[in-house]
C-alpha positions in Angstrom: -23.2 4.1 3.2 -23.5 1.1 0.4 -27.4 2.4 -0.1 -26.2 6.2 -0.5 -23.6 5.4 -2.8 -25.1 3.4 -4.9 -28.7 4.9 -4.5 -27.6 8.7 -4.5 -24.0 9.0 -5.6 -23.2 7.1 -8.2 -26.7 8.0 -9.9 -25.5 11.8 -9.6 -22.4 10.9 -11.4 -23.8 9.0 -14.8 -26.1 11.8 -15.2 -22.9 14.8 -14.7 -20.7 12.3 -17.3 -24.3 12.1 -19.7 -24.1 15.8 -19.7 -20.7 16.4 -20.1 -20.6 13.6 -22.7 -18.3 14.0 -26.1 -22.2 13.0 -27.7 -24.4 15.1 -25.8 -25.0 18.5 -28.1 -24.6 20.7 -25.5 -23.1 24.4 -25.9 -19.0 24.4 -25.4 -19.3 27.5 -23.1 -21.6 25.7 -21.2 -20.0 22.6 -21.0 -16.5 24.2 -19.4 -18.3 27.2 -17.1 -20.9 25.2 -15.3 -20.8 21.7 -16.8 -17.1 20.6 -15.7 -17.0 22.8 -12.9 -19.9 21.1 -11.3 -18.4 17.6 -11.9 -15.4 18.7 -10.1 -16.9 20.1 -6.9 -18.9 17.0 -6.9 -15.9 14.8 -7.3 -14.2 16.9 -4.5 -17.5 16.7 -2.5 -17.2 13.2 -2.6 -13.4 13.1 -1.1 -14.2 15.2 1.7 -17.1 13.0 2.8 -14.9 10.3 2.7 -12.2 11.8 4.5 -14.8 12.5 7.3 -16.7 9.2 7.5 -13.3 7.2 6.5 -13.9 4.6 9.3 -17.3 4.1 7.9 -16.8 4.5 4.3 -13.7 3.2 3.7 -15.0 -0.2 2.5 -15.8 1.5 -0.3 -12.7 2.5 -1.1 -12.9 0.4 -4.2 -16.3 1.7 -5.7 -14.7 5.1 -5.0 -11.6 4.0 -7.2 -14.3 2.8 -9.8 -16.1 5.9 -10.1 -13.0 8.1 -10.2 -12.1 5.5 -13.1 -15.2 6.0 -14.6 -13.9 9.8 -14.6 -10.3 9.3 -15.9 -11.3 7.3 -19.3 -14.3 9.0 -20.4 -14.4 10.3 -23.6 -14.3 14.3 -22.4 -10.9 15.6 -21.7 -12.1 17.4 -19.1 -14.0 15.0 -17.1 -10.9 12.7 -17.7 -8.8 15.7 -16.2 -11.0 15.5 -13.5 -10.7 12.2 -12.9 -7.0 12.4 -12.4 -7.5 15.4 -10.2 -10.0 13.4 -7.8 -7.3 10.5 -7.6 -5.2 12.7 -6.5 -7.3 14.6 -4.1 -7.9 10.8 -2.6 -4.7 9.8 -2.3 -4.0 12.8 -0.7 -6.6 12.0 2.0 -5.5 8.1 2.4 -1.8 9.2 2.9 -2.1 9.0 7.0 -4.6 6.8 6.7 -3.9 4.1 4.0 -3.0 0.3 5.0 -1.2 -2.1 2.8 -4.3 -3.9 1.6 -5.4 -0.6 0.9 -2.4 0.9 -1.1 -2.5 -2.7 -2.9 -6.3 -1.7 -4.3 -4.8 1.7 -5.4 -2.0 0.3 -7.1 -4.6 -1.9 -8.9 -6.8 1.2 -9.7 -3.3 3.1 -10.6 -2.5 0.7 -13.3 -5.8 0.0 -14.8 -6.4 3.8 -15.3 -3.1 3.6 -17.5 -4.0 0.8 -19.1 -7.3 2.4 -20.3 -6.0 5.7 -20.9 -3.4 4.7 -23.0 -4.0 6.1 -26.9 -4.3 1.8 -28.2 -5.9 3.8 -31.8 -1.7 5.0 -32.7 -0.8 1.4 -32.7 -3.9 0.8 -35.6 -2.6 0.3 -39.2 -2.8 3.4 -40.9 -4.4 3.4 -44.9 -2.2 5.7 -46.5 -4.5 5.8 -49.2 -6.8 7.3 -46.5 -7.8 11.2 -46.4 -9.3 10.6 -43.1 -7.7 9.8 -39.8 -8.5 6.1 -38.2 -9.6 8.2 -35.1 -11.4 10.4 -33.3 -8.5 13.1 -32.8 -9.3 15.0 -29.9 -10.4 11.6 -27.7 -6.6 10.3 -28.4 -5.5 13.8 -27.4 -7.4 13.6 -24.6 -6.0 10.1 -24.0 -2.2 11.4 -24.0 -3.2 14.3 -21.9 -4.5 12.2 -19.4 -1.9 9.5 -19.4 0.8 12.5 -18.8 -1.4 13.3 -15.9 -1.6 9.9 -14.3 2.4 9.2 -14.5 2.6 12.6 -12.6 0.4 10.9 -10.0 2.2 8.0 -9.9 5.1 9.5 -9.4 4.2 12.2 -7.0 2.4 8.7 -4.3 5.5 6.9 -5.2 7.9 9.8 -3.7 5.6 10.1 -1.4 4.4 6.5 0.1 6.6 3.8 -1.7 8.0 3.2 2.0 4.3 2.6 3.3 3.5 0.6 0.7 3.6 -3.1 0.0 6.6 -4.5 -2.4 3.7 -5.5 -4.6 1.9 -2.2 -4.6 5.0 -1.0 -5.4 6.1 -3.1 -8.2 2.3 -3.1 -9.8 2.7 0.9 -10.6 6.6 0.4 -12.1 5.2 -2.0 -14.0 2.6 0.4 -15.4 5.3 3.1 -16.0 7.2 0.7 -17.8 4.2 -0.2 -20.2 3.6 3.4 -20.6 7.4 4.2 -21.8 7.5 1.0 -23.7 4.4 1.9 -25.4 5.4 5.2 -25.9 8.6 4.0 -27.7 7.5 1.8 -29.8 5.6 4.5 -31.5 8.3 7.5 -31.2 10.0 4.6 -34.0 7.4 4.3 -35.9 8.7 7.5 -37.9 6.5 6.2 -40.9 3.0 6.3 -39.0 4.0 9.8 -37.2 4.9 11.1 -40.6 1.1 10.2 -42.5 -0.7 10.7 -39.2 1.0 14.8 -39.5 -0.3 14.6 -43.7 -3.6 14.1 -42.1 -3.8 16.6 -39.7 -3.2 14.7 -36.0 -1.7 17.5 -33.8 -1.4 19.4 -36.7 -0.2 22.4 -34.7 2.8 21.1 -33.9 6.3 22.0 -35.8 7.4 18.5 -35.3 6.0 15.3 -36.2 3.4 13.6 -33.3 4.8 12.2 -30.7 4.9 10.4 -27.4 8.6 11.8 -26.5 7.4 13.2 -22.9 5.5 10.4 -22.3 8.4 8.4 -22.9 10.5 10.6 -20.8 8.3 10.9 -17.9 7.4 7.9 -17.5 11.1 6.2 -17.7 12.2 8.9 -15.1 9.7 7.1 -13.0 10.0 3.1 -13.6 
């Protein structure tokens, strides 16, 4: 199973992320009626093969987490929002199955996917003399998008399997949902930055100013 996956699977998957990357020129119709659609039913491929082989395959357990990672931070919204979707599909299929060193590695996934999701460009220093915005707009989009998605996963295992799960499992994902809300916060305050950032077009069809207000929300209603 090491040879396959690292011979077979994870080959399959850099070349779907190549073609579905933010710099490959391909056609946008393409992209979201074959391109994503593929990646997907590999991704769920990939679960149910697990799911069937888990005695076998679930040393791998962390190179699936990897790849799924790989997934959830890639600089496509919707190979990121496939990414999620996979982590759920797995954690799904580890419910019954999961042990505590096992929910321990997801935890550890969990977080880092937050961590690398979050949208770090709305905490750069903004030049208001500047016409321009210090970012590529629709990757930090993309970024919130995904990190809504990924405290809705959290949340959902937590309900779920926080009784089956070590204290430190536990306490590694509230620990992410408070870094989330407090990173959240600290920009909802930042009334200046949201103000420019909405003179230069960032979620420019919104009524109010940009914001992180769900993500705040959510993710306090979780830690």
């Amino acid at each position: 199973w090491h040879l396959v996956f690292a011979g077979v699977l994870m080959p399959l998957f850099d070349d779907i992320h190549f073609q579905l990357s933010a710099d490959n020129q391909l056609d946008r119709q393409w992209i979201a009626s074959v391109g994503a659609p593929t990646c997907l039913a590999a991704l769920t491929a990939l679960i149910r093969l697990c799911d069937a082989h888990w005695t076998a395959v679930s040393p791998l357990l962390c190179d699936v987490l990897k790849l799924i990672d790989t997934c959830t931070h890639h600089g496509s919204e919707q190979v990121a929002r496939i990414g999620v979707e996979g982590l759920k599909q797995l954690l799904a299929m580890l419910g019954p199955k999961g042990t505590p060193e096992m929910w321990l590695t997801v935890a550890q996934a969990a977080r880092r996917m937050l961590a690398e999701s979050m949208p770090q460009e709305l905490q750069c220093k903004v030049d208001t003399t500047s016409a321009a915005l210090p970012f590529q707009s629709d990757r930090v989009v993309g970024q919130c998008v995904v990190q809504l998605l990924l405290i809705d996963a959290v949340r959902a295992l937590l309900r779920e399997r926080a009784a089956e799960m070590p204290g430190e499992a536990v306490q590694l994902l509230l620990e992410a949902m408070q870094e989330s809300q407090q990173f959240a916060t600290d920009f909802n305050v930042d009334t200046s930055t949201r103000i420019h950032l909405k003179r230069l077009g960032f979620m420019a069809d919104m009524r109010h100013l940009p914001g992180l207000l769900k993500q705040e929300r959510e993710a306090t209603t979780v830690a």
